[in-house]
Amino acid sequence: MLHSKLHSHHYQSICVKDPAIESNHAHIPPIYATSTFTYEDLEAAFAFFRGESDIYTYSRFGNPSTAFLAQKIAELEVCGISEPIEARGLLFSSGMAAISSALISQLKAGDTVLRQSIIYGAASDLIDNDFKAFDIHSATHNFKDLDHLEKTIKKNPTIKVFYLETPANPTLACVDLNAICDFAQQYGIKVIIDNTFATSYVQQPLKFGVDIVVYSTTKFMNGHGTGISGAVVTRSLDDHKKIYQLLKNLGGVCSPFEAYLLNNGLKTLPLRIRQHQYNAQLLAEYLATHEKVKKVNFLGLPTHPDHLLASEQMMGTTGMLSFELKGGLEEGMKFQKKIKFCTLTASLGTADTLITHPASTSHAVVDRNERIENGITDGLVRCSVGIEHIDDVLEDFEQALTT
Ligand SMILES: Cc1ncc(COP(=O)(O)O)c(C=O)c1O
């Protein structure tokens, strides 16, 4: 599609600046609320439908409100990386539309997806259950033990894709991207990663050799909880073309209005992430020393098993943490019922602090034993730490933890 390319600037400048995408000199790219576009002349239309030109014809095929933003997200993905990577972006109607199209683009009947043990519940449901109808199989791995990983691959040559979520929802478990990408290349396996928790401001997976990055842009990138959207960024033109074909024909396109909201949110992403990180660190430290807290999962605490790995492959932490109270489920529920200032809701990445119970929401579809084996106990509470004044969040936690 038509891409108005921004010149390579610093990350936060790319977030803020918009290219001129129309002739009336609007400062902010307008919402192109149109299903179709008229043709210069019939020859132009024929040339487009013969695949010989690249004009806007129909909004499922492309729309200026989404095209420039997809390119902006791709530029952010490689901003500051010395290796020249021609990253390309596509916008989707949701994170799940992005994830499903990215996966389908790499798979055929008989193939297997080796997915990280614990990932977002709907993504594991799609891979383990929905794909069965297409004779696509799934297996899980923690991607920590490389010897075991090698044995798994040698035993099962149908594994064609590694699907990772690092840091993972909600334990923040991380995968060593350098090691896994080297390994995958050796065996001709494609690596797809969900980078929703980190965003490209904190982690740039293409730098490590990842092939395809997927996002629920509904979360930190939109940042205000105002819409549902997703994105895919590819390293190769070939993968971009395959995924664009699915975007067009499965039809999960991002609406111009959602794109407008996403672009508005994206402008302040670095500012917001820095405040999310700062607040999350203080809240994690508070919880870690609280007598009622059994365990805190936060990458900024040296007690997290992936603290070191995260400090090597990420540029800071995220606003996400999870914790378990000593009284398990019962105490976790009591705590949530007492919360007044923070919001109890299932999503994440908004400006305000959100609290959720993974076992009954984001991971409700996951088998209980598998959940518990991977640290998502019945009592685990997840917190997406917002950008409010941290004292108000701490005060709310303090009163909710006091019996
Ligand atoms: C890590 C992660 N990936 C993907 C998704 C799916 O995104 P969406 O709801 O935009 O389809 C979610 C939703 O919560 C998520 O947490």
PDB file of N, CA, C and O and ligand atoms in Angstrom, residues 94-96 99 120 165 169 194 196-197 216 218-219 228-229 348, ligand 1:
ATOM      1  N   SER A  94      -7.898  -6.166  15.866  1.00  0.00           N
ATOM      2  CA  SER A  94      -7.637  -6.528  17.264  1.00  0.00           C
ATOM      3  C   SER A  94      -6.283  -7.223  17.349  1.00  0.00           C
ATOM      4  O   SER A  94      -5.722  -7.634  16.316  1.00  0.00           O
ATOM      5  N   GLY A  95      -5.804  -7.381  18.571  1.00  0.00           N
ATOM      6  CA  GLY A  95      -4.565  -8.140  18.767  1.00  0.00           C
ATOM      7  C   GLY A  95      -4.738  -9.565  18.281  1.00  0.00           C
ATOM      8  O   GLY A  95      -3.858 -10.142  17.655  1.00  0.00           O
ATOM      9  N   MET A  96      -5.908 -10.175  18.552  1.00  0.00           N
ATOM     10  CA  MET A  96      -6.141 -11.555  18.140  1.00  0.00           C
ATOM     11  C   MET A  96      -6.207 -11.684  16.613  1.00  0.00           C
ATOM     12  O   MET A  96      -5.784 -12.705  16.068  1.00  0.00           O
ATOM     13  N   ILE A  99      -2.584 -11.720  15.641  1.00  0.00           N
ATOM     14  CA  ILE A  99      -1.940 -12.982  16.031  1.00  0.00           C
ATOM     15  C   ILE A  99      -2.382 -14.120  15.102  1.00  0.00           C
ATOM     16  O   ILE A  99      -1.558 -14.889  14.587  1.00  0.00           O
ATOM     17  N   TYR A 120      -1.038 -15.461  26.587  1.00  0.00           N
ATOM     18  CA  TYR A 120      -2.391 -14.932  26.719  1.00  0.00           C
ATOM     19  C   TYR A 120      -3.409 -16.043  26.392  1.00  0.00           C
ATOM     20  O   TYR A 120      -3.255 -16.745  25.391  1.00  0.00           O
ATOM     21  N   GLU A 165       5.759 -15.242  23.993  1.00  0.00           N
ATOM     22  CA  GLU A 165       5.229 -13.999  24.574  1.00  0.00           C
ATOM     23  C   GLU A 165       6.220 -13.665  25.675  1.00  0.00           C
ATOM     24  O   GLU A 165       6.244 -14.330  26.707  1.00  0.00           O
ATOM     25  N   ASN A 169       2.333 -12.878  30.000  1.00  0.00           N
ATOM     26  CA  ASN A 169       1.155 -12.497  30.759  1.00  0.00           C
ATOM     27  C   ASN A 169       0.730 -13.686  31.633  1.00  0.00           C
ATOM     28  O   ASN A 169       0.423 -14.741  31.075  1.00  0.00           O
ATOM     29  N   ASP A 194       4.797 -12.099  20.643  1.00  0.00           N
ATOM     30  CA  ASP A 194       3.828 -11.107  21.095  1.00  0.00           C
ATOM     31  C   ASP A 194       4.590 -10.145  22.014  1.00  0.00           C
ATOM     32  O   ASP A 194       5.022 -10.525  23.106  1.00  0.00           O
ATOM     33  N   THR A 196       3.390  -7.284  23.243  1.00  0.00           N
ATOM     34  CA  THR A 196       2.394  -6.355  23.798  1.00  0.00           C
ATOM     35  C   THR A 196       2.820  -5.769  25.147  1.00  0.00           C
ATOM     36  O   THR A 196       2.661  -4.571  25.390  1.00  0.00           O
ATOM     37  N   PHE A 197       3.341  -6.617  26.035  1.00  0.00           N
ATOM     38  CA  PHE A 197       3.688  -6.144  27.379  1.00  0.00           C
ATOM     39  C   PHE A 197       4.829  -5.130  27.343  1.00  0.00           C
ATOM     40  O   PHE A 197       4.831  -4.170  28.093  1.00  0.00           O
ATOM     41  N   SER A 216      -1.115  -6.526  20.599  1.00  0.00           N
ATOM     42  CA  SER A 216      -2.431  -6.007  20.886  1.00  0.00           C
ATOM     43  C   SER A 216      -2.157  -4.525  21.148  1.00  0.00           C
ATOM     44  O   SER A 216      -1.692  -4.146  22.233  1.00  0.00           O
ATOM     45  N   THR A 218      -4.300  -2.449  21.506  1.00  0.00           N
ATOM     46  CA  THR A 218      -5.356  -2.090  22.461  1.00  0.00           C
ATOM     47  C   THR A 218      -4.749  -1.647  23.796  1.00  0.00           C
ATOM     48  O   THR A 218      -5.344  -0.856  24.520  1.00  0.00           O
ATOM     49  N   LYS A 219      -3.563  -2.173  24.109  1.00  0.00           N
ATOM     50  CA  LYS A 219      -2.981  -2.009  25.442  1.00  0.00           C
ATOM     51  C   LYS A 219      -2.114  -0.736  25.530  1.00  0.00           C
ATOM     52  O   LYS A 219      -2.611   0.335  25.296  1.00  0.00           O
ATOM     53  N   ILE A 228     -10.033  -1.096  20.351  1.00  0.00           N
ATOM     54  CA  ILE A 228      -9.426  -2.415  20.155  1.00  0.00           C
ATOM     55  C   ILE A 228      -8.712  -2.390  18.804  1.00  0.00           C
ATOM     56  O   ILE A 228      -9.305  -2.012  17.789  1.00  0.00           O
ATOM     57  N   SER A 229      -7.443  -2.769  18.800  1.00  0.00           N
ATOM     58  CA  SER A 229      -6.694  -2.844  17.529  1.00  0.00           C
ATOM     59  C   SER A 229      -5.464  -3.710  17.718  1.00  0.00           C
ATOM     60  O   SER A 229      -5.085  -4.046  18.851  1.00  0.00           O
ATOM     61  N   LEU A 348      -5.314  -4.125  30.228  1.00  0.00           N
ATOM     62  CA  LEU A 348      -4.031  -3.629  30.764  1.00  0.00           C
ATOM     63  C   LEU A 348      -3.517  -2.498  29.872  1.00  0.00           C
ATOM     64  O   LEU A 348      -4.006  -2.296  28.765  1.00  0.00           O
TER      65      LEU A 348
HETATM   66  C1  LIG B   1      -0.479 -10.228  25.758  1.00  0.00           C
HETATM   67  C2  LIG B   1      -1.747 -10.111  24.961  1.00  0.00           C
HETATM   68  N1  LIG B   1      -1.723 -10.390  23.655  1.00  0.00           N
HETATM   69  C3  LIG B   1      -2.833 -10.317  22.899  1.00  0.00           C
HETATM   70  C4  LIG B   1      -4.047  -9.951  23.436  1.00  0.00           C
HETATM   71  C5  LIG B   1      -5.264  -9.892  22.554  1.00  0.00           C
HETATM   72  O1  LIG B   1      -5.518  -8.568  22.204  1.00  0.00           O
HETATM   73  P1  LIG B   1      -6.944  -7.997  21.729  1.00  0.00           P
HETATM   74  O2  LIG B   1      -7.851  -8.043  22.903  1.00  0.00           O
HETATM   75  O3  LIG B   1      -6.621  -6.619  21.235  1.00  0.00           O
HETATM   76  O4  LIG B   1      -7.421  -8.902  20.622  1.00  0.00           O
HETATM   77  C6  LIG B   1      -4.122  -9.636  24.797  1.00  0.00           C
HETATM   78  C7  LIG B   1      -5.404  -9.227  25.395  1.00  0.00           C
HETATM   79  O5  LIG B   1      -5.557  -9.077  26.581  1.00  0.00           O
HETATM   80  C8  LIG B   1      -2.938  -9.725  25.586  1.00  0.00           C
HETATM   81  O6  LIG B   1      -2.948  -9.461  26.906  1.00  0.00           O
END
